[in-house]
Coordinates of C-alpha atoms in Angstrom, one line a residue:
M1 CA 27.1 12.3 -32.5
A2 CA 23.8 14.1 -32.0
D3 CA 21.7 13.0 -29.1
T4 CA 18.8 10.7 -29.8
T5 CA 15.3 11.1 -28.4
A6 CA 16.2 8.4 -25.8
D7 CA 19.4 10.3 -24.8
V8 CA 17.5 13.5 -24.3
L9 CA 14.8 11.8 -22.3
F10 CA 17.0 10.1 -19.8
D11 CA 19.4 13.0 -19.4
R12 CA 16.4 15.1 -18.5
L13 CA 15.2 12.4 -16.0
I14 CA 18.6 12.6 -14.4
D15 CA 18.1 16.3 -14.1
W16 CA 14.9 15.5 -12.2
G17 CA 16.8 13.3 -9.8
V18 CA 15.7 10.0 -11.2
D19 CA 18.4 7.4 -10.4
T20 CA 16.3 4.1 -10.5
I21 CA 14.1 2.6 -13.2
F22 CA 12.2 -0.7 -12.9
G23 CA 11.4 -2.6 -16.0
L24 CA 11.8 -5.4 -18.5
P25 CA 13.5 -5.0 -22.0
G26 CA 11.6 -5.6 -25.2
D27 CA 12.0 -4.8 -28.9
G28 CA 9.6 -1.9 -28.6
I29 CA 12.1 0.0 -26.3
N30 CA 15.5 -1.1 -27.6
G31 CA 16.4 2.6 -28.2
F32 CA 15.5 3.4 -24.6
M33 CA 17.5 0.4 -23.4
E34 CA 20.6 1.6 -25.2
A35 CA 20.4 5.0 -23.7
L36 CA 20.0 3.4 -20.2
R37 CA 23.0 1.2 -20.9
T38 CA 25.2 4.2 -21.6
R39 CA 24.0 5.9 -18.4
R40 CA 24.1 2.9 -16.1
E41 CA 26.5 4.7 -13.8
K42 CA 23.8 7.4 -13.2
I43 CA 20.5 5.4 -13.5
R44 CA 20.2 2.0 -12.0
F45 CA 18.1 -0.3 -14.2
I46 CA 16.3 -2.9 -12.0
Q47 CA 15.3 -5.7 -14.3
V48 CA 12.1 -7.4 -13.1
R49 CA 10.5 -10.6 -14.3
H50 CA 7.1 -9.2 -15.1
E51 CA 6.1 -5.6 -16.0
E52 CA 3.4 -5.6 -13.3
G53 CA 6.1 -6.1 -10.8
A54 CA 7.9 -3.1 -12.3
A55 CA 4.9 -0.9 -11.8
F56 CA 4.3 -2.1 -8.2
A57 CA 8.0 -1.6 -7.4
A58 CA 7.9 1.9 -8.7
C59 CA 4.7 2.6 -6.7
G60 CA 6.3 1.2 -3.5
Y61 CA 9.5 3.2 -4.2
A62 CA 7.4 6.4 -4.6
K63 CA 5.3 5.7 -1.5
F64 CA 8.3 5.0 0.8
T65 CA 10.5 7.9 -0.5
G66 CA 8.1 10.5 -1.6
R67 CA 10.1 10.7 -4.8
L68 CA 9.1 9.9 -8.4
G69 CA 8.9 6.2 -9.1
V70 CA 9.7 5.2 -12.7
C71 CA 9.0 2.1 -14.7
I72 CA 9.5 1.1 -18.3
A73 CA 7.9 -1.5 -20.6
T74 CA 7.8 -2.4 -24.2
S75 CA 4.9 -1.9 -26.6
G76 CA 1.7 -3.8 -26.6
P77 CA 1.6 -6.6 -23.9
G78 CA 4.5 -5.1 -21.9
A79 CA 2.7 -1.8 -21.5
I80 CA -0.6 -3.5 -20.7
H81 CA 1.1 -5.5 -17.9
L82 CA 1.9 -2.2 -16.2
L83 CA -1.7 -1.1 -15.7
N84 CA -2.5 -2.9 -12.5
G85 CA 0.5 -1.4 -10.7
L86 CA -0.2 2.0 -12.2
Y87 CA -3.8 1.9 -11.0
D88 CA -2.5 1.1 -7.6
A89 CA -0.3 4.2 -7.8
K90 CA -3.2 6.3 -9.1
M91 CA -5.6 5.2 -6.3
D92 CA -3.1 5.7 -3.5
G93 CA -1.7 9.0 -4.7
A94 CA 1.8 7.8 -5.5
P95 CA 3.8 9.8 -8.2
V96 CA 4.9 7.4 -10.9
L97 CA 6.2 7.9 -14.4
A98 CA 5.6 5.1 -16.9
I99 CA 7.6 5.0 -20.1
T100 CA 6.4 2.7 -22.9
G101 CA 7.3 1.8 -26.5
Q102 CA 5.2 1.8 -29.6
T103 CA 5.4 0.3 -33.1
Y104 CA 7.2 2.1 -35.9
H105 CA 5.8 5.6 -36.4
D106 CA 4.9 5.0 -40.1
L107 CA 3.1 1.7 -39.4
M108 CA 0.8 3.0 -36.7
G109 CA -2.8 2.4 -37.6
M110 CA -1.7 -0.5 -40.0
H111 CA -2.6 -3.4 -37.7
Y112 CA 1.1 -4.1 -37.2
Q113 CA 2.3 -6.6 -34.6
Q114 CA 1.8 -5.6 -31.0
E115 CA 0.3 -2.3 -31.9
V116 CA -2.1 -1.1 -29.2
N117 CA -3.6 2.3 -28.8
L118 CA -1.6 3.0 -25.6
L119 CA -2.5 6.6 -25.3
G120 CA -6.2 5.6 -25.3
L121 CA -5.5 2.7 -23.0
F122 CA -3.7 4.9 -20.4
T123 CA -6.3 7.8 -20.6
D124 CA -8.0 6.9 -17.3
V125 CA -5.0 5.9 -15.3
A126 CA -2.7 8.8 -16.1
V127 CA -2.9 12.5 -15.2
F128 CA -0.4 13.2 -18.0
N129 CA -0.4 11.0 -21.1
E130 CA 1.5 11.9 -24.3
Q131 CA 3.5 10.6 -27.2
I132 CA 7.1 11.8 -27.7
N133 CA 7.7 13.1 -31.2
G134 CA 11.5 13.4 -31.4
P135 CA 14.4 14.8 -29.3
R136 CA 13.3 18.4 -28.9
H137 CA 9.9 17.2 -27.8
A138 CA 11.4 14.7 -25.4
R139 CA 13.0 17.3 -23.2
S140 CA 10.0 19.4 -22.6
L141 CA 7.6 16.5 -22.3
A142 CA 9.8 15.0 -19.6
D143 CA 9.6 18.2 -17.7
V144 CA 5.9 18.4 -17.8
A145 CA 5.4 14.6 -17.1
C146 CA 7.6 14.7 -14.0
R147 CA 6.1 17.9 -12.7
T148 CA 2.6 16.7 -13.2
A149 CA 3.1 13.3 -11.6
L150 CA 4.7 15.0 -8.5
A151 CA 2.2 17.9 -8.3
R152 CA -0.9 15.8 -8.8
R153 CA 0.4 12.7 -7.0
G154 CA -0.5 10.5 -9.9
V155 CA 0.7 8.6 -12.9
A156 CA 2.4 10.2 -15.9
H157 CA 2.8 8.3 -19.1
L158 CA 5.2 8.9 -22.0
N159 CA 5.0 6.7 -25.1
C160 CA 7.4 6.7 -28.1
P161 CA 7.5 4.8 -31.4
N162 CA 10.6 2.5 -31.3
D163 CA 12.2 4.1 -34.4
W164 CA 11.8 7.6 -33.0
Q165 CA 13.7 6.6 -29.9
E166 CA 16.9 6.7 -32.0
R167 CA 15.9 9.7 -34.0
T168 CA 18.6 12.5 -33.9
E169 CA 17.5 15.3 -36.1
V170 CA 17.4 18.6 -34.2
D171 CA 15.0 20.7 -36.4
A172 CA 12.1 21.9 -34.4
S173 CA 9.0 23.9 -35.3
A174 CA 9.3 27.6 -35.4
M175 CA 7.3 28.0 -32.2
N176 CA 9.4 25.5 -30.2
V177 CA 11.9 27.8 -28.4
K178 CA 14.9 25.7 -27.1
G179 CA 15.1 25.4 -23.3
H180 CA 11.6 26.8 -22.7
T181 CA 10.9 24.4 -19.8
S182 CA 12.7 23.6 -16.6
A183 CA 13.3 20.8 -14.1
A184 CA 12.5 23.0 -11.2
W185 CA 9.7 21.9 -8.8
R186 CA 9.1 21.9 -5.1
P187 CA 6.0 20.6 -3.3
P188 CA 3.8 23.5 -2.1
I189 CA 3.0 24.0 1.5
V190 CA -0.6 25.2 1.6
I191 CA -2.2 26.5 4.8
P192 CA -6.0 27.4 5.0
Q193 CA -7.2 30.9 5.7
E194 CA -7.2 32.1 9.3
E195 CA -11.0 32.3 9.3
S196 CA -11.4 28.7 8.3
L197 CA -8.9 27.6 11.0
R198 CA -10.8 29.5 13.7
S199 CA -14.1 28.0 12.6
A200 CA -12.5 24.5 12.8
A201 CA -11.0 25.2 16.2
A202 CA -14.4 26.4 17.5
I203 CA -16.0 23.1 16.5
L204 CA -13.3 21.0 18.1
N205 CA -13.1 23.1 21.3
A206 CA -16.9 22.8 21.7
G207 CA -16.8 19.0 21.6
T208 CA -16.4 16.8 24.6
R209 CA -15.7 13.4 22.9
T210 CA -13.4 14.1 19.9
V211 CA -11.8 11.5 17.7
L212 CA -9.0 11.9 15.2
L213 CA -9.0 9.8 12.1
V214 CA -5.7 9.9 10.2
G215 CA -4.6 8.5 6.9
Q216 CA -1.6 8.4 4.6
G217 CA -1.9 12.2 4.0
A218 CA -0.9 12.6 7.7
L219 CA 2.4 10.7 7.3
G220 CA 5.1 13.1 8.5
A221 CA 2.6 14.9 10.7
G222 CA 2.6 12.4 13.6
D223 CA 4.0 14.9 16.2
E224 CA 1.2 17.4 15.4
V225 CA -1.4 14.6 15.5
E226 CA -0.3 13.6 19.0
K227 CA -0.1 17.2 20.1
I228 CA -3.8 17.8 19.1
A229 CA -4.8 14.4 20.6
D230 CA -3.2 15.5 23.9
L231 CA -4.9 18.9 23.8
L232 CA -8.3 17.5 23.1
G233 CA -8.0 14.2 25.1
A234 CA -8.8 12.5 21.8
P235 CA -8.2 8.9 20.7
V236 CA -6.4 8.6 17.3
V237 CA -7.9 6.1 14.9
K238 CA -5.6 5.1 11.9
A239 CA -6.8 4.2 8.4
L240 CA -4.7 1.4 7.1
L241 CA -2.4 3.5 4.8
G242 CA -1.9 5.8 7.9
K243 CA -0.7 3.0 10.1
A244 CA 2.7 4.6 10.4
V245 CA 1.4 8.1 11.2
I246 CA 1.9 7.5 15.0
P247 CA 3.2 4.4 16.7
D248 CA 0.8 1.7 18.0
D249 CA 2.1 2.2 21.5
S250 CA 1.2 5.9 21.5
P251 CA -1.1 6.7 24.5
F252 CA -3.6 8.1 22.0
C253 CA -3.6 5.3 19.4
T254 CA -6.6 3.0 19.3
G255 CA -5.5 1.2 16.1
G256 CA -7.3 0.7 12.8
L257 CA -10.9 0.9 11.7
G258 CA -13.1 -1.3 9.6
L259 CA -13.3 -5.1 9.1
L260 CA -9.6 -5.4 10.0
G261 CA -9.7 -2.7 12.7
T262 CA -10.0 -2.8 16.4
L263 CA -12.9 -2.7 18.9
P264 CA -11.5 0.5 20.7
S265 CA -11.6 2.3 17.4
E266 CA -15.1 1.2 16.5
K267 CA -16.3 2.2 20.0
A268 CA -14.6 5.6 19.8
M269 CA -16.4 6.3 16.5
E270 CA -19.8 5.1 17.9
E271 CA -19.5 7.4 20.9
C272 CA -17.8 10.6 19.6
D273 CA -19.5 14.0 19.3
S274 CA -16.7 15.6 17.2
L275 CA -14.4 14.2 14.5
L276 CA -11.2 15.5 13.0
M277 CA -10.2 13.7 9.8
V278 CA -6.6 14.3 8.5
G279 CA -5.3 13.1 5.2
T280 CA -7.8 10.3 4.7
S281 CA -10.7 9.4 2.5
F282 CA -11.4 6.2 4.5
P283 CA -14.0 4.4 2.2
Y284 CA -16.0 2.4 4.7
M285 CA -18.7 4.9 5.7
A286 CA -20.6 2.4 7.9
Y287 CA -17.7 2.6 10.4
L288 CA -17.8 6.4 10.7
P289 CA -20.2 8.2 13.1
D290 CA -23.8 8.3 12.0
P291 CA -24.5 11.4 9.9
G292 CA -25.4 14.2 12.3
Q293 CA -23.9 12.4 15.3
A294 CA -20.7 14.4 15.3
K295 CA -19.5 17.8 14.2
A296 CA -16.7 17.2 11.8
V297 CA -13.6 19.0 10.5
Q298 CA -11.5 17.6 7.6
V299 CA -8.0 18.4 6.5
D300 CA -6.9 17.4 3.0
C301 CA -4.5 18.8 0.4
D302 CA -7.1 17.8 -2.3
G303 CA -10.2 19.9 -1.9
T304 CA -12.3 17.5 -4.0
R305 CA -12.1 14.9 -1.2
L306 CA -13.6 17.2 1.4
G307 CA -16.9 15.9 2.6
L308 CA -16.6 12.8 0.5
R309 CA -17.3 10.3 3.3
Y310 CA -18.9 12.3 6.0
P311 CA -21.0 15.5 6.2
I312 CA -18.3 17.8 7.5
D313 CA -18.9 21.2 9.0
V314 CA -15.5 22.8 8.1
G315 CA -13.1 21.7 5.3
L316 CA -9.5 22.8 5.5
V317 CA -7.6 22.5 2.2
G318 CA -3.9 22.3 3.1
D319 CA -0.8 20.4 3.9
A320 CA -1.4 18.2 6.9
K321 CA 1.6 19.1 8.9
A322 CA 1.5 22.9 8.3
T323 CA -2.3 23.0 8.7
L324 CA -2.2 21.2 12.1
Q325 CA 0.6 23.5 13.2
A326 CA -1.5 26.5 12.4
L327 CA -4.5 24.9 14.2
I328 CA -2.8 23.9 17.4
P329 CA -2.5 27.4 18.9
L330 CA -6.2 27.9 18.5
L331 CA -7.2 24.7 20.5
Q332 CA -8.0 24.7 24.2
K333 CA -6.6 22.1 26.6
R334 CA -9.5 19.9 27.5
A335 CA -9.7 19.2 31.2
D336 CA -12.0 16.2 31.0
R337 CA -9.9 13.2 29.9
S338 CA -12.6 10.6 30.5
F339 CA -13.3 9.8 26.9
L340 CA -9.6 9.2 26.2
E341 CA -9.2 7.2 29.4
K342 CA -12.1 4.9 28.5
A343 CA -10.5 4.3 25.1
Q344 CA -7.1 3.6 26.7
V345 CA -8.7 0.9 28.9
R346 CA -10.2 -0.7 25.9
V347 CA -6.9 -0.6 24.1
K348 CA -5.2 -2.3 26.9
D349 CA -7.9 -5.0 26.9
W350 CA -7.6 -5.3 23.1
W351 CA -3.9 -5.8 23.1
E352 CA -4.3 -8.4 25.8
L353 CA -6.8 -10.2 23.6
M354 CA -4.4 -10.0 20.6
K355 CA -1.6 -11.3 22.8
T356 CA -3.6 -14.4 23.8
R357 CA -4.1 -15.1 20.1
E358 CA -0.4 -14.6 19.4
D359 CA 0.5 -17.0 22.2
R360 CA -1.7 -19.9 21.1
T361 CA 0.2 -23.2 21.1
E362 CA -2.2 -25.5 19.3
V363 CA -1.6 -27.1 15.9
P364 CA -2.4 -26.3 13.1
L365 CA -0.3 -23.1 13.7
K366 CA -2.2 -19.8 13.9
P367 CA -1.1 -16.9 11.7
Q368 CA -1.3 -14.5 14.7
V369 CA 1.6 -16.5 16.2
I370 CA 3.8 -15.7 13.3
A371 CA 3.0 -12.0 13.5
G372 CA 3.8 -11.9 17.2
H373 CA 7.3 -13.3 16.6
V374 CA 7.9 -11.0 13.6
N375 CA 7.1 -8.0 15.8
E376 CA 9.9 -8.9 18.2
L377 CA 12.4 -9.3 15.3
L378 CA 11.6 -6.0 13.5
A379 CA 14.2 -3.3 13.6
D380 CA 13.2 0.1 14.9
N381 CA 13.4 1.5 11.4
A382 CA 12.0 -1.5 9.6
I383 CA 10.0 -1.0 6.4
I384 CA 7.0 -3.4 6.2
T385 CA 4.9 -4.3 3.2
T386 CA 1.8 -6.5 3.1
D387 CA -0.7 -7.9 0.6
S388 CA -4.4 -8.0 0.2
G389 CA -6.5 -10.8 1.7
T390 CA -6.7 -12.3 5.2
I391 CA -3.0 -11.3 5.5
T392 CA -4.1 -7.7 5.7
T393 CA -6.0 -8.4 8.9
W394 CA -3.1 -10.1 10.5
A395 CA -0.7 -7.3 9.5
A396 CA -3.1 -4.5 10.5
R397 CA -3.8 -5.9 13.9
H398 CA -0.7 -7.8 14.9
L399 CA 2.2 -5.9 13.4
K400 CA 2.9 -3.1 15.8
I401 CA 4.4 0.1 14.3
R402 CA 7.1 1.7 16.3
R403 CA 8.3 5.3 15.8
G404 CA 10.6 5.4 12.7
M405 CA 9.0 2.5 10.9
K406 CA 7.4 2.6 7.5
F407 CA 4.4 0.6 6.3
S408 CA 2.3 0.3 3.2
C409 CA 0.1 -1.9 1.1
S410 CA -2.4 -1.5 -1.7
G411 CA -5.0 0.7 0.0
N412 CA -7.7 1.7 -2.3
L413 CA -7.2 -0.7 -5.2
A414 CA -6.7 -3.5 -2.7
T415 CA -5.0 -5.6 -5.3
M416 CA -3.2 -8.8 -4.5
A417 CA 0.5 -9.4 -5.4
V418 CA 1.9 -6.0 -4.2
G419 CA 3.8 -7.1 -1.1
L420 CA 6.8 -8.6 -2.8
P421 CA 7.5 -6.0 -5.5
Y422 CA 6.8 -3.2 -2.9
A423 CA 9.5 -4.8 -0.8
N424 CA 11.9 -4.8 -3.7
G425 CA 11.2 -1.1 -4.4
A426 CA 11.7 -0.3 -0.7
Q427 CA 15.0 -2.2 -0.5
V428 CA 16.4 -0.4 -3.6
A429 CA 15.5 2.9 -2.1
F430 CA 16.8 2.1 1.4
P431 CA 19.6 -0.5 1.0
D432 CA 20.7 -0.3 4.7
R433 CA 17.2 -0.7 6.2
Q434 CA 15.4 -3.9 7.1
V435 CA 12.6 -4.6 4.6
V436 CA 10.0 -7.3 5.5
A437 CA 7.2 -8.4 3.2
F438 CA 4.4 -10.1 5.3
V439 CA 2.3 -11.8 2.6
G440 CA -0.1 -14.6 2.0
D441 CA 0.5 -17.6 -0.3
G442 CA -2.1 -16.4 -2.8
G443 CA -0.7 -12.9 -3.3
F444 CA 2.9 -14.1 -3.3
S445 CA 2.4 -16.8 -5.9
M446 CA 0.9 -14.3 -8.3
L447 CA 4.2 -12.5 -8.8
M448 CA 6.6 -14.9 -7.1
P449 CA 9.2 -14.6 -9.9
E450 CA 9.9 -11.1 -8.4
F451 CA 11.8 -13.0 -5.7
I452 CA 14.3 -13.7 -8.5
T453 CA 14.5 -9.9 -9.0
A454 CA 15.6 -9.6 -5.3
V455 CA 18.3 -12.3 -5.8
K456 CA 19.6 -10.8 -9.1
H457 CA 20.0 -7.3 -7.6
Q458 CA 21.1 -8.6 -4.1
L459 CA 18.2 -7.1 -2.2
P460 CA 18.2 -8.9 1.2
I461 CA 14.4 -8.7 1.7
K462 CA 12.7 -11.0 4.2
V463 CA 9.4 -12.5 2.9
I464 CA 7.2 -14.1 5.5
I465 CA 4.6 -16.2 3.7
I466 CA 1.5 -17.2 5.6
K467 CA 0.6 -20.4 3.8
N468 CA -2.9 -21.7 4.2
N469 CA -3.4 -23.0 0.6
T470 CA -6.6 -21.0 0.2
L471 CA -7.8 -17.6 -0.8
G472 CA -8.9 -17.0 2.7
Q473 CA -10.5 -13.6 2.4
I474 CA -12.8 -14.8 -0.4
K475 CA -13.6 -18.0 1.5
W476 CA -14.9 -16.0 4.5
E477 CA -16.6 -13.4 2.4
Q478 CA -18.5 -16.2 0.6
M479 CA -19.7 -17.6 3.9
V480 CA -20.1 -14.5 6.2
F481 CA -21.2 -11.9 3.7
L482 CA -23.3 -14.0 1.3
G483 CA -24.2 -17.0 3.4
N484 CA -22.8 -19.4 0.7
P485 CA -20.4 -22.4 1.1
E486 CA -16.9 -21.7 0.0
Y487 CA -16.1 -22.5 -3.7
G488 CA -13.2 -22.1 -6.0
V489 CA -10.8 -20.8 -3.3
E490 CA -8.6 -23.9 -2.7
L491 CA -5.0 -23.4 -3.8
Q492 CA -2.6 -26.0 -5.1
P493 CA 0.2 -26.2 -2.5
I494 CA 3.7 -24.9 -3.5
D495 CA 7.0 -25.7 -1.8
F496 CA 8.1 -22.1 -1.3
V497 CA 11.4 -23.1 0.5
R498 CA 12.6 -25.1 -2.5
F499 CA 11.4 -22.3 -4.8
A500 CA 13.5 -19.7 -2.8
E501 CA 16.5 -22.0 -2.9
A502 CA 16.1 -22.6 -6.6
C503 CA 16.1 -18.8 -7.2
G504 CA 19.4 -18.4 -5.3
G505 CA 17.9 -17.2 -2.0
V506 CA 17.3 -19.0 1.2
G507 CA 14.2 -20.6 2.6
F508 CA 12.9 -21.8 6.0
H509 CA 9.9 -23.7 7.0
C510 CA 7.7 -23.8 10.1
E511 CA 4.4 -25.4 10.9
K512 CA 4.5 -25.8 14.7
P513 CA 4.7 -23.0 17.3
E514 CA 8.1 -24.1 18.5
E515 CA 9.5 -24.0 15.0
V516 CA 8.5 -20.4 14.3
R517 CA 11.1 -18.4 16.2
P518 CA 14.2 -20.4 14.9
A519 CA 13.0 -20.2 11.3
L520 CA 12.4 -16.4 11.5
E521 CA 15.7 -15.8 13.3
M522 CA 17.7 -17.7 10.6
A523 CA 15.9 -15.7 7.9
F524 CA 16.5 -12.3 9.5
K525 CA 20.2 -13.1 10.1
S526 CA 20.7 -14.0 6.5
N527 CA 22.3 -11.5 4.1
K528 CA 20.4 -13.0 1.2
P529 CA 16.8 -12.6 0.1
A530 CA 15.0 -15.0 2.4
V531 CA 11.6 -16.7 2.5
V532 CA 9.9 -18.1 5.6
E533 CA 7.1 -20.5 4.7
A534 CA 4.7 -20.7 7.7
V535 CA 2.0 -23.3 7.2
V536 CA -1.0 -22.2 9.2
D537 CA -4.6 -23.2 9.9
P538 CA -6.7 -22.5 6.8
F539 CA -9.8 -22.2 9.0
E540 CA -8.6 -19.4 11.2
P541 CA -11.1 -16.6 10.5
P542 CA -10.2 -12.9 10.1
M543 CA -12.6 -11.9 12.8
P544 CA -14.3 -8.5 12.7
A545 CA -13.8 -6.5 15.8
Q546 CA -17.5 -7.0 16.5
A547 CA -19.6 -9.3 14.3
S548 CA -23.1 -8.1 13.2
P549 CA -26.2 -10.3 13.5
K550 CA -26.4 -10.5 9.7
Q551 CA -22.9 -11.9 9.5
A552 CA -23.7 -14.5 12.1
V553 CA -26.9 -15.5 10.3
N554 CA -25.0 -15.8 7.0
F555 CA -22.3 -17.9 8.6
A556 CA -24.9 -20.3 9.9
K557 CA -26.6 -20.4 6.4
S558 CA -23.3 -21.3 4.7
L559 CA -22.9 -24.3 7.0
A560 CA -26.4 -25.4 6.4
K561 CA -26.1 -25.1 2.6
G562 CA -23.4 -27.7 2.6
E563 CA -20.1 -25.9 3.4
P564 CA -17.6 -28.7 2.7
N565 CA -15.4 -27.9 5.7
R566 CA -18.3 -27.1 8.1
V567 CA -17.1 -29.4 10.9
R568 CA -13.7 -27.7 11.1
I569 CA -15.1 -24.2 10.5
A570 CA -17.8 -24.6 13.2
T571 CA -15.1 -25.0 15.8
T572 CA -13.4 -21.7 15.0
I573 CA -13.6 -18.6 17.1
F574 CA -16.3 -17.3 14.8
R575 CA -18.6 -19.9 16.5
D576 CA -18.6 -17.9 19.7
K577 CA -19.9 -14.9 17.8
V578 CA -22.7 -16.9 16.2
T579 CA -23.6 -18.3 19.6
E580 CA -23.9 -14.8 21.0
F581 CA -26.6 -14.0 18.6
F582 CA -28.6 -17.2 18.8
Q583 CA -28.7 -17.6 22.6

């Protein structure tokens, strides 16, 4: 029998090294599903419970492997469900291929059931976005789609009418030469011109108080980052997606930056006279040096991002690792280590403060206590995912990255619900590594059926749910940023232990400090997907490293306006910050 369009497509994806596809069947992709069935020994189909989970899992797979993540969904609503996960991939630069179905080719434009203009819908999210028109077209489009997603670190979208998926005729246009495309592609290694490197080195050598800010583009270049930090006596500040660039116990690391960052990192930015940004477009400009305060050099593989957040003096377009390797011989060893040493003293004090918060024994249980115990149970090569919300603060500040670990979350989109499907994608890619999702109850409950995906496919992920029965980040933003009482943020409690058990996994509960370690140890020892439900204080604030007077005033306003929990909230550690400004 002649190959169908679907046969040709998936054979070509196999040529590209694709061995995993996340998705959910539907009548708009029945032809694709049959081709996957007959290739199940070569491509593993991971059935999810919601297409959004498929896109998130593909994004997580791509982030943690550097390979192409692939997801598939039916026409209409199935394809629409992919979009949030695909925007996450787009905004964090993860290469993902989305395959979708469409209504019958000769009923398009006829208001048929589930017909949606998917090419129009995907126009903004995708760097490549085309409809497959038969077998000969499928092969060449697959080549271009995969190459574009990888080369441009974005989303490629292939759509195909359901009846064309089983089309077998081989006639092609006169201009379509068979085999005119290939599956060959390797990532380029780009190094800036020597003159630009020397200009950058001159700026950095002239400084006396240099800071490095590194993001996800510097992943894999940690050795070079530490070498430069040592040469220049420079603290290294990590954007959240760059948390795994260097370990948190590195003598140069000051931690994160921003609302969920550290005081040593903020102080380093406030006092620096030179700045080297590597692989980051950190969005919160208020936390960067004042314009004109510091001479700045930026390294990025995407030239359009140079100077996006700070008025740089030299922009270096290139691969982070190769560019830093070329820059290192041009840098002079800085004799004065006082700037770094001051940062190191602050880091020591900061970790001592974090440890006091992790060792608190009062009830209700504090989320920092959970993170402290999780740290001690993480394997040296653990893969950690987290979600968006107050959970991001606890993960950013209290989960300590060791050399060899991987970490990610939804960085630029900052969408909720990614932690669980990211973990599924990571465990599929790395079946022998420990994968831990550190999530909040709000984010987990959005896509909690994806825990069933882990059970179905025997993915022994560990899901630590910080349960406070509230949308905590929104609660504190309403009060501290706007000066309003909290509203609309309370969540109906869910018994996550019983849910995990009903799905076929295991669940453990803790709500007192002495219950935390036994619950975590049992979960981590299990060979099944496991949930730990940790009931914590809903009034524990995600403290900024240093609160501003405006935040303190807004906090006081929210209490005065009738904050329903003002008695409890007024006794939190945020009270101390308010007191500082009103004394």
